[in-house]
Every structure is written in structure tokens, then in C-alpha cells.
Amino acid sequence: MSDVYVVGIDMIRFGRFPDRTVPGLAAEAALLALDDAGLSIRDMQALYCGNLGQANGMVGQRMLAEIGQTGIPVVNVANACATGATAFRDAWMSIKAGMYDTVLAVGVEQMGKGLLGGTGGGPSPEGLVGSYTMPAMFAQIGIEHARQYGTTFEQFAKVSVKNHHHSTLNPKSMYRKETPLEEVMGAEMIAYPNTKLMCSVNVDGSAAAVLMSEAKVRQMGLMDRAVRVRASEMSSNPFAERQMAMPDFSGATRLAAKMAYERAGIGPEDVNLVELHDCFATAELVHYENLGLCADGEAGRLIDDGVTALGGKVPVNVSGGLLSKGHPLGATGIANIYEVATHLRGTAGARQVEGAKIGLTHVVGGGPGMGTACAIHVLEKA
Amino acid sequence: MSEPLLPIIQPNDGKPYVAGSRCTQCGHVYVGPREVCAKCTARDAMEPVHLAETGKVWAWTVVHRSFPGVATPFVDVIVDLDDGAHIKGTLVDVDPQAVSADMPVRMVFREAVPAGADKPYLTYLFVPAQGAAA
Ligand SMILES: [Zn+2]
């Protein structure tokens, strides 16, 4: 079966845009991606649009109303923090299936400030039956790693130091400020061991990609800037022993990673850069092991040794990650793909991972009592 | 006795318990009632149980920032109950610095006013296993 390529991809600089609309933010990214491909909305045969906050609001159709209503099929996608990556994967599948040659995928989110999480209606159990905030849940995932492997508060904090440093090199990042270790560890404690600087930033943002069949890429002569999708895999949470008490993001990630490496015919050692789901500093270390970047129990050593910093063997989150670039839920999955594609094209400027040939993106989301959605993409310079 | 904070809390005429279910095929114990086993997929194999009231701390965190109106700090624990179930709760009557892996804890039932509510509800809490009064 022939491959699918990304021929246009871009994102807006993440930030806070309370005066904009969700379709308006989506439209901006869509036009950027179309321009990057040198194509028009008239060339698109279908649209997959990811958004969580207005999941019942026909965001895709409203976006087309701003950039051109050609009557193409629109699928609006919602899948927790994997929303954007799911839209991308649906676009990929529609081309794989032979339905279309050229498809647009968009991810967009407009977020308020403050803590994410919570339960449904009724009296709130928050504080009386533990905490339903996302920081508390990811704090416990860190503590679980600490009890198994002795991982320290300082090692978790180093993730934030690294990703904030990376973001100073990325003009599309929400924050671009160095945060030394003392500052990260001394910041307001949210839920031990995650301080405020170890929690991802709620921002508004959008990202979009134009995907194309191999035959069409060749016909249109777009191969020199094309990025090949070597694997696109998804999973949900397989049964986990403690799932009634703490959400599990590791089982799904390990499952999708195994499938992605098999599909791409590579191993973790072949990956030159990774954009993974650092919604909290604790999460990044756990995912080093889930993605096979190191053996179980070695994540602390990896961050200590600088293996995952820019210049290291496998740089992780050189964009600044969710921790500093920001985490507009529905846009994050495509923004990660944008980052990796930019390095594979060799156009990442000051943060360029030299000689990058293969990159991996990972998003995983969910919540208390809801389950997990994970998406992993392996990309390669065409 | 006040009404329960969560449906899994059963007042049971003043002798409250947390409802669970046990799979007679694979033995997994769940919090709350259910019909099908998520672990082994067995159907019609669930038996209702009263969850154990003793267990050990698996993971924890000290929550310093929560939703508006919620008093902090508090200790959020994931407890491995002695019957094999796993449940989330708040650990009280403890110095947060003293919480550690595998610390023995005990479930107690108390009345408490949730954040934003104007009346007390019946809830379960965890206390250190030694020297705690219900
Ligand atoms: Zn079972």
C-alpha cells in the first residue's frame, strides 16, 4: 500500500486570544498550512477538524465558512488530549483507504486559565475523596515512579528546566523564558512533586496539516518538502490494575508505541527526536520508559545525563513542550507533528536537531473515570 | 445520618460501607457495582461485596492548589485495600510529611460539608491505621 505524506503544515504562535473565535483560530492555521503546501482550500477533498471545548459546535463547518465552502465532507473530532492527532490520523486513514488524495486536518482550542479536571454534577467530592485535578493525578503518577525507582523531585524538576530552555529557541512558543532549577523547585507547589512551573500552560492555539497520497505528491512535484508518515497508531487504555483509583496513561502509550515501531519497522534507537505529552513534568519521565527511550527505571538517569536535551542523543520536546510552548488541547497533537516535520525539513532554525531523519510524536489524554486516548506518529524525511 | 457524598457509599442503617463487586472468574475486586468484568470480560460473574476497610498507601500527593473553595493542603492517597480493590481517598489525621509508601491506613466514615455545599454529607476518609478514632 502506498504511503501518505504531509505536504503542508503550520501552527499559530500559541497564546491567549480571548477576543478571537474558535473557528477563526482554526482558519488561521488552515490557511498557513495551505500556504505551506502551495495549495488552496479548493484542492482539499475532506476536512477532519479536532476541537474539545466546542465538540458539539460544528467547528469544522464554521471554519470553512471563513475560508471557503466547497461542500467537502467535514468530520468534527473530539478525543481528549489526542483530539488533534486523532483528526490527523483520520485524515491519514481516509487517504490510506483510497477515498481521497488530498485532505486537510486541523486542531484548535480556546482555553480559560486555571486547573483542569473535576467531576460531573452533585456535591463535589474534591478534597474529601482525594483530588480530581489533573496536577494531583499526574503528581501521583510521579510518586508511583519514585516509589518504584527512587526518582527524585529534582529529576522531575529538571524536565521543566530543559523544556523551558528549549522554548527560548522557538518563536511559536507561548513562553520563551529560562527557568533555572531553583526557580522551578521553588515555584508554588500545586500537588507534590509538581510545582506551578512543572504544569503545562493552558493557552489558545491552532495547527493544521495537508496530507496527500504518494501518487498525488509525485504528480504535483511536492516531494522535496514532503514528510512521510511511517506510522500512525492509536490505542485506548487496556485494563490496568489500579484504574478505578488512578487514571493510567502508560498502558495505552506502551501499546501504541509497540505498534508504531512495528509498523515503521524501526526501534526507539532509530528515532532522532521526540515530541511527547509533557502535560506535567512527572509525565515526561514516565513516558521516556513507555516509549522505550530507555529501560524501565532509567528515566531519571536520562534527564540527569542530558540525553533528552537539545544536543543529546534523542532530544525530547525541543519545541518547549506542553510545559512552555503551551497545551491548547485540541491543537496539541498537530502542533507536535508540525515541530517534528520542521526538523525533518531542516528548517527549525536555532533549535534544529542536526541531521534529523526520523521523529516521533506522542499525545495521550483522558481523565478521572473516563479512560485514555493515545496517538503516536512516526515521521520521516521523504 | 446525612445522605452519602457518592453513590458507592452505602449508609446501611448506621453501619456504612463502600460498595464493591468481585469477579468470580478472575477475582478482581472493583469499586462500585458493575455487570461485566473489564479485566477478563466475563459476563454475569460479578458478586456484590462490602469493600475492605484496611489497606496500604500505594501512591499519594499533597494537594496545595485545588478548585475554588476547597480547603488545602490535603493528602490524596491511592490505597490498595486488603481485599484487592484500589480506591482513591483523602488521608486525614496525619502529618503530610509522614506519609510514605505502604503506610497502613484504615477507612472511617464521617460527616463533612463539601466545598460549595450548604449541608454535610456522609463520606469515607482514610486515617493512619494505628491509634485512629472513628
Ligand atoms: Zn474478571
Short mmCIF file of C-alpha atoms and ligand atoms in Angstrom, two decimals:
data_model
loop_
_atom_site.label_atom_id
_atom_site.label_comp_id
_atom_site.label_asym_id
_atom_site.label_seq_id
_atom_site.Cartn_x
_atom_site.Cartn_y
_atom_site.Cartn_z
CA MET A 1 0.00 0.00 0.00
CA SER A 2 1.37 3.42 -0.88
CA ASP A 3 2.40 5.94 1.75
CA VAL A 4 0.75 9.13 2.90
CA TYR A 5 2.74 12.37 3.12
CA VAL A 6 2.45 15.70 4.88
CA VAL A 7 2.93 18.37 2.21
CA GLY A 8 1.87 21.41 4.20
CA ILE A 9 1.89 22.02 7.93
CA ASP A 10 1.94 25.01 10.27
CA MET A 11 0.67 26.38 13.57
CA ILE A 12 -0.07 29.80 15.01
CA ARG A 13 2.06 31.04 17.87
CA PHE A 14 0.30 29.79 20.98
CA GLY A 15 -1.03 32.47 23.32
CA ARG A 16 -4.16 33.90 24.89
CA PHE A 17 -6.66 35.29 22.40
CA PRO A 18 -9.92 35.88 24.29
CA ASP A 19 -11.19 38.17 21.53
CA ARG A 20 -10.84 35.57 18.79
CA THR A 21 -13.26 32.74 17.93
CA VAL A 22 -12.52 29.02 17.75
CA PRO A 23 -13.32 28.79 14.01
CA GLY A 24 -11.27 31.94 13.47
CA LEU A 25 -8.21 30.41 15.14
CA ALA A 26 -8.74 27.21 13.15
CA ALA A 27 -9.00 29.16 9.90
CA GLU A 28 -5.70 30.94 10.54
CA ALA A 29 -3.82 27.66 10.95
CA ALA A 30 -5.61 26.09 7.98
CA LEU A 31 -4.58 28.93 5.68
CA LEU A 32 -0.99 28.76 6.95
CA ALA A 33 -0.84 25.03 6.19
CA LEU A 34 -2.40 25.52 2.75
CA ASP A 35 0.14 28.27 2.00
CA ASP A 36 2.94 25.99 3.19
CA ALA A 37 1.76 23.39 0.65
CA GLY A 38 1.14 25.99 -2.05
CA LEU A 39 -2.46 24.78 -2.32
CA SER A 40 -5.96 26.23 -1.95
CA ILE A 41 -8.98 25.10 0.04
CA ARG A 42 -10.41 24.16 -3.37
CA ASP A 43 -7.77 21.42 -3.58
CA MET A 44 -8.98 19.78 -0.32
CA GLN A 45 -11.27 16.78 -0.67
CA ALA A 46 -12.18 16.40 3.01
CA LEU A 47 -11.65 18.09 6.39
CA TYR A 48 -11.05 16.50 9.77
CA CYS A 49 -11.32 19.11 12.49
CA GLY A 50 -10.31 18.47 16.11
CA ASN A 51 -11.65 20.54 19.00
CA LEU A 52 -12.77 19.72 22.53
CA GLY A 53 -14.30 22.87 24.01
CA GLN A 54 -16.97 23.19 21.32
CA ALA A 55 -17.21 19.50 20.46
CA ASN A 56 -20.90 19.86 19.62
CA GLY A 57 -20.43 23.14 17.79
CA MET A 58 -19.61 22.14 14.16
CA VAL A 59 -16.26 23.92 14.34
CA GLY A 60 -15.09 22.46 11.01
CA GLN A 61 -18.07 23.76 9.08
CA ARG A 62 -17.81 27.16 10.77
CA MET A 63 -14.14 27.28 9.82
CA LEU A 64 -14.97 26.56 6.17
CA ALA A 65 -17.47 29.41 6.30
CA GLU A 66 -14.45 31.66 6.94
CA ILE A 67 -12.12 30.24 4.28
CA GLY A 68 -14.34 28.77 1.56
CA GLN A 69 -17.38 26.50 1.49
CA THR A 70 -16.68 23.96 -1.21
CA GLY A 71 -19.09 21.35 0.14
CA ILE A 72 -16.44 18.81 1.14
CA PRO A 73 -17.19 16.27 3.87
CA VAL A 74 -16.33 17.53 7.36
CA VAL A 75 -15.76 15.32 10.38
CA ASN A 76 -15.56 17.04 13.77
CA VAL A 77 -13.34 15.08 16.15
CA ALA A 78 -13.09 15.07 19.96
CA ASN A 79 -10.76 12.67 21.78
CA ALA A 80 -9.32 14.32 24.92
CA CYS A 81 -5.70 15.45 24.54
CA ALA A 82 -5.37 13.17 21.49
CA THR A 83 -8.01 15.21 19.63
CA GLY A 84 -5.69 16.89 17.10
CA ALA A 85 -3.69 13.73 16.49
CA THR A 86 -6.93 11.80 16.00
CA ALA A 87 -8.08 14.29 13.35
CA PHE A 88 -4.68 13.91 11.66
CA ARG A 89 -4.94 10.13 11.81
CA ASP A 90 -8.47 10.12 10.43
CA ALA A 91 -7.22 12.19 7.50
CA TRP A 92 -4.33 9.73 7.06
CA MET A 93 -6.73 6.76 7.14
CA SER A 94 -9.06 8.31 4.57
CA ILE A 95 -6.14 8.56 2.13
CA LYS A 96 -4.84 5.10 3.07
CA ALA A 97 -8.31 3.76 2.34
CA GLY A 98 -8.10 5.19 -1.16
CA MET A 99 -11.03 7.56 -0.66
CA TYR A 100 -9.11 10.81 -1.19
CA ASP A 101 -5.75 12.13 -2.38
CA THR A 102 -5.64 15.47 -0.55
CA VAL A 103 -7.10 16.06 2.90
CA LEU A 104 -6.91 18.84 5.49
CA ALA A 105 -6.57 18.16 9.22
CA VAL A 106 -6.97 20.95 11.77
CA GLY A 107 -6.70 21.09 15.55
CA VAL A 108 -7.86 24.09 17.57
CA GLU A 109 -8.60 25.08 21.16
CA GLN A 110 -9.50 28.19 23.08
CA MET A 111 -8.99 27.70 26.81
CA GLY A 112 -9.58 29.56 30.02
CA LYS A 113 -6.99 29.83 32.74
CA GLY A 114 -6.94 27.56 35.76
CA LEU A 115 -7.00 23.94 36.79
CA LEU A 116 -8.35 21.21 34.55
CA GLY A 117 -10.22 18.21 35.85
CA GLY A 118 -13.24 17.84 38.09
CA THR A 119 -16.28 15.61 38.28
CA GLY A 120 -19.83 15.90 37.00
CA GLY A 121 -22.87 17.20 38.87
CA GLY A 122 -23.82 16.78 42.52
CA PRO A 123 -21.86 17.76 45.63
CA SER A 124 -18.14 17.92 44.90
CA PRO A 125 -16.02 15.12 46.36
CA GLU A 126 -12.89 17.26 45.80
CA GLY A 127 -10.84 17.34 48.99
CA LEU A 128 -12.99 14.72 50.77
CA VAL A 129 -12.33 11.84 48.36
CA GLY A 130 -8.88 12.88 47.18
CA SER A 131 -8.46 15.29 44.30
CA TYR A 132 -9.86 15.28 40.79
CA THR A 133 -7.47 17.91 39.47
CA MET A 134 -5.12 16.88 36.67
CA PRO A 135 -2.00 18.06 38.58
CA ALA A 136 -2.84 15.79 41.53
CA MET A 137 -3.32 12.78 39.27
CA PHE A 138 -0.02 13.32 37.50
CA ALA A 139 1.67 14.01 40.82
CA GLN A 140 0.66 10.52 41.93
CA ILE A 141 1.99 9.05 38.69
CA GLY A 142 5.32 10.68 39.60
CA ILE A 143 5.18 9.37 43.17
CA GLU A 144 4.43 5.92 41.82
CA HIS A 145 7.60 6.16 39.68
CA ALA A 146 9.54 7.44 42.69
CA ARG A 147 8.43 4.54 44.90
CA GLN A 148 9.42 2.03 42.22
CA TYR A 149 12.70 3.57 41.07
CA GLY A 150 13.73 6.26 43.53
CA THR A 151 13.14 9.12 41.11
CA THR A 152 13.59 12.48 42.85
CA PHE A 153 11.77 15.82 42.95
CA GLU A 154 14.91 17.35 41.43
CA GLN A 155 14.88 14.96 38.48
CA PHE A 156 11.25 15.75 37.73
CA ALA A 157 12.04 19.47 38.01
CA LYS A 158 14.90 19.15 35.52
CA VAL A 159 12.35 18.27 32.83
CA SER A 160 10.84 21.72 33.24
CA VAL A 161 14.24 23.41 33.18
CA LYS A 162 15.02 21.63 29.91
CA ASN A 163 11.72 22.31 28.15
CA HIS A 164 11.62 25.95 29.20
CA HIS A 165 15.17 26.31 27.87
CA HIS A 166 14.16 24.73 24.55
CA SER A 167 11.25 27.15 24.23
CA THR A 168 13.60 30.16 24.25
CA LEU A 169 14.63 28.95 20.77
CA ASN A 170 11.06 28.57 19.46
CA PRO A 171 9.29 31.71 18.19
CA LYS A 172 5.92 29.88 18.26
CA SER A 173 6.09 29.09 21.98
CA MET A 174 3.77 30.82 24.46
CA TYR A 175 6.59 31.33 26.99
CA ARG A 176 10.24 31.85 25.99
CA LYS A 177 11.95 32.23 29.33
CA GLU A 178 14.71 30.30 31.08
CA THR A 179 13.66 28.77 34.40
CA PRO A 180 16.68 27.64 36.47
CA LEU A 181 16.32 24.58 38.71
CA GLU A 182 15.96 26.65 41.91
CA GLU A 183 13.14 28.63 40.32
CA VAL A 184 11.29 25.51 39.17
CA MET A 185 11.64 23.75 42.54
CA GLY A 186 10.85 26.93 44.46
CA ALA A 187 7.73 27.84 42.49
CA GLU A 188 4.29 27.49 44.07
CA MET A 189 3.65 23.86 44.93
CA ILE A 190 0.47 22.69 43.17
CA ALA A 191 0.48 18.98 44.03
CA TYR A 192 3.75 17.47 45.24
CA PRO A 193 6.06 16.98 43.35
CA ASN A 194 4.62 19.21 40.59
CA THR A 195 5.17 22.93 41.15
CA LYS A 196 3.45 25.55 39.03
CA LEU A 197 6.38 25.58 36.57
CA MET A 198 6.01 21.81 36.18
CA CYS A 199 2.42 22.07 34.94
CA SER A 200 1.57 22.67 31.27
CA VAL A 201 0.26 26.05 30.23
CA ASN A 202 -3.40 26.49 29.28
CA VAL A 203 -3.32 28.52 26.09
CA ASP A 204 -5.26 29.12 22.90
CA GLY A 205 -3.84 27.74 19.69
CA SER A 206 -4.33 26.01 16.39
CA ALA A 207 -2.35 23.87 13.98
CA ALA A 208 -3.14 22.32 10.61
CA ALA A 209 -1.71 19.85 8.12
CA VAL A 210 -2.32 18.97 4.48
CA LEU A 211 -1.97 15.24 3.86
CA MET A 212 -1.54 13.74 0.40
CA SER A 213 -1.31 10.34 -1.29
CA GLU A 214 2.04 9.29 -2.72
CA ALA A 215 0.76 9.34 -6.31
CA LYS A 216 -0.57 12.87 -5.91
CA VAL A 217 2.63 14.12 -4.28
CA ARG A 218 4.63 12.85 -7.24
CA GLN A 219 2.13 14.20 -9.77
CA MET A 220 2.26 17.66 -8.18
CA GLY A 221 6.03 17.62 -7.67
CA LEU A 222 5.80 18.25 -3.92
CA MET A 223 8.20 15.54 -2.75
CA ASP A 224 11.11 17.81 -1.78
CA ARG A 225 9.22 19.34 1.17
CA ALA A 226 7.14 16.28 1.91
CA VAL A 227 7.33 14.34 5.16
CA ARG A 228 6.41 10.68 5.06
CA VAL A 229 4.08 9.23 7.70
CA ARG A 230 5.82 5.98 8.60
CA ALA A 231 3.32 5.01 11.29
CA SER A 232 0.05 6.32 12.71
CA GLU A 233 -1.16 4.29 15.66
CA MET A 234 -3.77 4.76 18.33
CA SER A 235 -4.82 2.94 21.46
CA SER A 236 -7.20 3.17 24.35
CA ASN A 237 -6.39 2.20 27.90
CA PRO A 238 -6.03 -1.56 28.31
CA PHE A 239 -7.15 -2.82 31.71
CA ALA A 240 -4.86 -1.53 34.46
CA GLU A 241 -4.83 -2.88 38.00
CA ARG A 242 -5.43 0.49 39.71
CA GLN A 243 -7.62 2.13 37.05
CA MET A 244 -10.53 2.61 39.47
CA ALA A 245 -8.29 4.80 41.63
CA MET A 246 -5.82 6.50 39.30
CA PRO A 247 -6.06 7.04 35.54
CA ASP A 248 -3.47 5.07 33.59
CA PHE A 249 -1.61 6.69 30.69
CA SER A 250 1.22 4.18 30.50
CA GLY A 251 -0.61 1.09 29.25
CA ALA A 252 -2.07 2.89 26.25
CA THR A 253 1.23 4.59 25.46
CA ARG A 254 3.18 1.32 25.58
CA LEU A 255 0.61 -0.36 23.35
CA ALA A 256 0.63 2.40 20.73
CA ALA A 257 4.43 2.68 20.83
CA LYS A 258 4.90 -1.03 20.22
CA MET A 259 2.51 -0.92 17.26
CA ALA A 260 4.11 2.23 15.87
CA TYR A 261 7.65 0.84 15.97
CA GLU A 262 6.45 -2.37 14.33
CA ARG A 263 4.52 -0.52 11.65
CA ALA A 264 7.51 1.73 10.88
CA GLY A 265 9.93 -1.18 11.03
CA ILE A 266 12.23 0.71 13.41
CA GLY A 267 13.17 0.69 17.07
CA PRO A 268 13.38 3.53 19.60
CA GLU A 269 17.14 3.73 18.93
CA ASP A 270 16.39 4.91 15.36
CA VAL A 271 14.44 7.98 16.50
CA ASN A 272 16.28 11.32 16.25
CA LEU A 273 13.77 13.49 18.11
CA VAL A 274 10.58 13.11 20.09
CA GLU A 275 7.68 15.41 20.91
CA LEU A 276 5.89 13.68 23.78
CA HIS A 277 3.00 14.54 26.07
CA ASP A 278 4.63 16.51 28.88
CA CYS A 279 1.36 17.78 30.34
CA PHE A 280 3.25 17.66 33.66
CA ALA A 281 6.96 17.28 34.34
CA THR A 282 6.29 13.94 36.04
CA ALA A 283 4.64 12.64 32.85
CA GLU A 284 7.68 13.25 30.66
CA LEU A 285 9.95 10.95 32.67
CA VAL A 286 7.34 8.18 32.79
CA HIS A 287 6.90 8.41 29.02
CA TYR A 288 10.66 8.02 28.36
CA GLU A 289 10.17 4.48 29.56
CA ASN A 290 6.74 3.99 27.98
CA LEU A 291 8.17 4.96 24.58
CA GLY A 292 11.22 2.75 25.03
CA LEU A 293 13.72 5.63 25.01
CA CYS A 294 15.33 3.87 27.99
CA ALA A 295 14.74 0.78 30.10
CA ASP A 296 12.25 0.89 32.96
CA GLY A 297 13.72 2.76 35.90
CA GLU A 298 16.30 4.69 33.87
CA ALA A 299 14.29 7.85 33.10
CA GLY A 300 15.91 9.76 35.95
CA ARG A 301 19.36 8.97 34.63
CA LEU A 302 18.31 10.05 31.12
CA ILE A 303 17.36 13.54 32.29
CA ASP A 304 20.43 13.76 34.57
CA ASP A 305 22.74 12.88 31.67
CA GLY A 306 21.20 15.37 29.25
CA VAL A 307 20.32 12.61 26.76
CA THR A 308 16.96 14.25 26.01
CA ALA A 309 18.18 17.85 25.84
CA LEU A 310 18.90 19.59 22.55
CA GLY A 311 22.37 18.30 21.58
CA GLY A 312 21.77 14.99 23.36
CA LYS A 313 21.26 11.62 21.70
CA VAL A 314 17.47 11.88 21.48
CA PRO A 315 16.20 15.40 22.15
CA VAL A 316 12.70 15.45 23.63
CA ASN A 317 10.31 18.39 23.32
CA VAL A 318 12.69 20.80 21.61
CA SER A 319 9.61 22.94 20.88
CA GLY A 320 9.38 23.73 24.58
CA GLY A 321 6.72 21.11 25.01
CA LEU A 322 3.36 21.50 26.61
CA LEU A 323 5.15 22.87 29.67
CA SER A 324 6.32 26.05 27.94
CA LYS A 325 5.06 26.16 24.35
CA GLY A 326 1.61 25.56 25.80
CA HIS A 327 -1.15 22.98 25.63
CA PRO A 328 -4.26 24.00 23.67
CA LEU A 329 -5.82 20.54 24.00
CA GLY A 330 -7.29 20.05 20.51
CA ALA A 331 -4.33 21.65 18.73
CA THR A 332 -1.51 19.91 20.58
CA GLY A 333 -1.42 16.72 18.51
CA ILE A 334 -0.93 18.52 15.20
CA ALA A 335 1.43 21.10 16.71
CA ASN A 336 3.67 18.19 17.79
CA ILE A 337 3.65 16.87 14.23
CA TYR A 338 4.46 20.38 12.97
CA GLU A 339 7.51 20.51 15.24
CA VAL A 340 8.89 17.16 14.12
CA ALA A 341 8.15 17.89 10.45
CA THR A 342 10.00 21.19 10.73
CA HIS A 343 13.15 19.43 11.99
CA LEU A 344 12.90 16.75 9.29
CA ARG A 345 12.71 19.53 6.70
CA GLY A 346 15.77 21.13 8.32
CA THR A 347 14.03 24.46 8.86
CA ALA A 348 13.88 24.60 12.67
CA GLY A 349 16.46 27.37 12.93
CA ALA A 350 18.23 27.77 16.27
CA ARG A 351 16.64 24.67 17.77
CA GLN A 352 17.30 22.42 14.75
CA VAL A 353 18.17 18.82 15.68
CA GLU A 354 21.08 18.29 13.31
CA GLY A 355 20.66 15.52 10.78
CA ALA A 356 17.18 14.54 11.99
CA LYS A 357 15.77 11.82 9.74
CA ILE A 358 13.12 10.14 11.87
CA GLY A 359 10.93 11.73 14.55
CA LEU A 360 8.14 10.51 16.82
CA THR A 361 5.14 12.36 18.23
CA HIS A 362 3.05 11.22 21.17
CA VAL A 363 -0.10 12.52 22.79
CA VAL A 364 -2.15 10.83 25.46
CA GLY A 365 -5.17 12.18 27.25
CA GLY A 366 -8.12 11.32 29.37
CA GLY A 367 -9.35 11.97 32.83
CA PRO A 368 -10.69 10.61 36.08
CA GLY A 369 -13.03 7.71 35.41
CA MET A 370 -13.03 8.39 31.67
CA GLY A 371 -10.25 6.33 30.15
CA THR A 372 -7.38 7.18 27.85
CA ALA A 373 -6.76 8.04 24.21
CA CYS A 374 -3.23 7.75 22.86
CA ALA A 375 -1.86 8.54 19.41
CA ILE A 376 1.68 8.05 18.15
CA HIS A 377 3.07 9.10 14.78
CA VAL A 378 6.42 8.23 13.27
CA LEU A 379 7.56 10.67 10.59
CA GLU A 380 10.45 10.56 8.16
CA LYS A 381 12.01 12.99 5.73
CA ALA A 382 10.81 11.95 2.28
CA MET B 1 -27.24 10.17 59.13
CA SER B 2 -26.71 12.51 56.17
CA GLU B 3 -27.06 11.34 52.59
CA PRO B 4 -23.95 9.82 51.02
CA LEU B 5 -21.49 12.01 49.13
CA LEU B 6 -21.10 9.34 46.44
CA PRO B 7 -23.45 6.54 45.33
CA ILE B 8 -20.82 3.92 46.26
CA ILE B 9 -21.18 4.90 49.94
CA GLN B 10 -23.97 2.82 51.50
CA PRO B 11 -25.43 4.14 54.80
CA ASN B 12 -26.63 0.65 55.75
CA ASP B 13 -28.61 1.67 58.87
CA GLY B 14 -25.71 3.38 60.59
CA LYS B 15 -23.10 0.77 59.67
CA PRO B 16 -21.84 2.34 56.44
CA TYR B 17 -19.66 0.62 53.89
CA VAL B 18 -18.30 1.25 50.39
CA ALA B 19 -19.95 -0.95 47.78
CA GLY B 20 -17.79 -3.04 45.51
CA SER B 21 -18.02 -6.03 43.26
CA ARG B 22 -15.83 -9.07 42.82
CA CYS B 23 -15.42 -11.04 39.63
CA THR B 24 -15.99 -14.73 40.39
CA GLN B 25 -13.99 -15.64 37.25
CA CYS B 26 -10.72 -13.72 37.73
CA GLY B 27 -11.09 -12.45 41.28
CA HIS B 28 -10.59 -8.76 40.54
CA VAL B 29 -12.36 -6.50 43.03
CA TYR B 30 -13.91 -3.28 41.73
CA VAL B 31 -15.13 -0.16 43.48
CA GLY B 32 -18.88 0.14 42.96
CA PRO B 33 -21.39 -2.16 41.28
CA ARG B 34 -20.87 -3.48 37.75
CA GLU B 35 -22.16 -6.10 35.33
CA VAL B 36 -19.16 -7.12 33.20
CA CYS B 37 -15.53 -7.60 34.18
CA ALA B 38 -13.29 -5.04 32.45
CA LYS B 39 -10.27 -7.22 33.20
CA CYS B 40 -11.34 -10.67 31.96
CA THR B 41 -14.57 -9.65 30.10
CA ALA B 42 -16.66 -12.23 32.00
CA ARG B 43 -20.41 -11.54 31.99
CA ASP B 44 -22.85 -12.39 34.78
CA ALA B 45 -19.90 -13.18 37.04
CA MET B 46 -20.00 -10.23 39.44
CA GLU B 47 -20.92 -10.58 43.07
CA PRO B 48 -21.57 -7.52 45.25
CA VAL B 49 -19.16 -7.09 48.18
CA HIS B 50 -18.53 -4.66 51.03
CA LEU B 51 -15.06 -3.29 50.36
CA ALA B 52 -12.34 -3.88 52.95
CA GLU B 53 -11.72 -1.05 55.41
CA THR B 54 -7.98 -1.58 55.79
CA GLY B 55 -5.17 -1.27 53.29
CA LYS B 56 -1.85 0.30 52.38
CA VAL B 57 -0.87 3.51 50.60
CA TRP B 58 0.29 2.86 47.02
CA ALA B 59 0.71 6.46 45.83
CA TRP B 60 -0.07 9.85 47.31
CA THR B 61 0.31 13.56 46.83
CA VAL B 62 -0.12 16.63 48.95
CA VAL B 63 -2.57 18.88 47.12
CA HIS B 64 -1.78 22.57 47.67
CA ARG B 65 -3.92 24.08 44.94
CA SER B 66 -7.40 22.80 44.21
CA PHE B 67 -10.65 24.11 42.78
CA PRO B 68 -12.03 27.35 44.27
CA GLY B 69 -13.47 26.91 47.76
CA VAL B 70 -11.67 23.66 48.55
CA ALA B 71 -9.54 23.81 51.72
CA THR B 72 -5.87 22.94 51.15
CA PRO B 73 -3.47 21.37 51.78
CA PHE B 74 -4.85 17.84 51.92
CA VAL B 75 -3.37 14.42 51.29
CA ASP B 76 -4.76 12.48 48.31
CA VAL B 77 -3.97 8.78 48.59
CA ILE B 78 -4.35 5.78 46.32
CA VAL B 79 -4.98 2.87 48.65
CA ASP B 80 -4.57 -0.83 47.93
CA LEU B 81 -7.31 -2.33 50.09
CA ASP B 82 -6.67 -5.67 51.74
CA ASP B 83 -9.34 -7.35 49.60
CA GLY B 84 -7.50 -6.40 46.39
CA ALA B 85 -9.57 -3.33 45.46
CA HIS B 86 -7.88 0.01 44.74
CA ILE B 87 -9.53 3.24 45.80
CA LYS B 88 -8.81 6.94 45.93
CA GLY B 89 -9.40 8.93 49.08
CA THR B 90 -8.28 11.68 51.41
CA LEU B 91 -5.93 10.76 54.26
CA VAL B 92 -6.62 12.80 57.41
CA ASP B 93 -5.29 12.98 60.97
CA VAL B 94 -1.74 12.76 59.62
CA ASP B 95 1.32 14.95 59.12
CA PRO B 96 1.60 15.18 55.30
CA GLN B 97 5.38 14.83 55.58
CA ALA B 98 4.94 11.49 57.34
CA VAL B 99 3.05 9.76 54.52
CA SER B 100 5.08 7.01 52.91
CA ALA B 101 4.77 4.06 50.56
CA ASP B 102 2.91 1.09 52.03
CA MET B 103 1.80 3.03 55.11
CA PRO B 104 -1.10 1.09 56.69
CA VAL B 105 -4.38 3.02 56.68
CA ARG B 106 -7.94 2.46 57.79
CA MET B 107 -11.23 3.65 56.29
CA VAL B 108 -13.55 5.65 58.54
CA PHE B 109 -16.94 7.23 57.84
CA ARG B 110 -17.61 10.82 58.82
CA GLU B 111 -19.97 13.67 58.05
CA ALA B 112 -18.41 16.56 56.16
CA VAL B 113 -19.52 19.60 54.19
CA PRO B 114 -18.20 19.50 50.59
CA ALA B 115 -16.82 22.68 49.04
CA GLY B 116 -19.68 24.80 47.77
CA ALA B 117 -22.37 22.79 49.58
CA ASP B 118 -24.51 24.06 52.47
CA LYS B 119 -25.03 20.79 54.35
CA PRO B 120 -22.97 17.80 55.44
CA TYR B 121 -22.79 14.52 53.56
CA LEU B 122 -21.64 11.08 54.64
CA THR B 123 -18.20 10.31 53.23
CA TYR B 124 -15.37 7.89 53.75
CA LEU B 125 -11.89 9.06 54.75
CA PHE B 126 -8.64 7.32 55.47
CA VAL B 127 -6.71 7.63 58.72
CA PRO B 128 -3.39 6.07 59.77
CA ALA B 129 -4.13 2.51 60.87
CA GLN B 130 -2.65 2.95 64.35
CA GLY B 131 -4.38 4.92 67.07
CA ALA B 132 -7.20 6.38 64.99
CA ALA B 133 -10.66 7.05 66.32
CA ALA B 134 -13.63 6.67 64.02
ZN ZN C 1 -12.91 -10.95 35.78
#
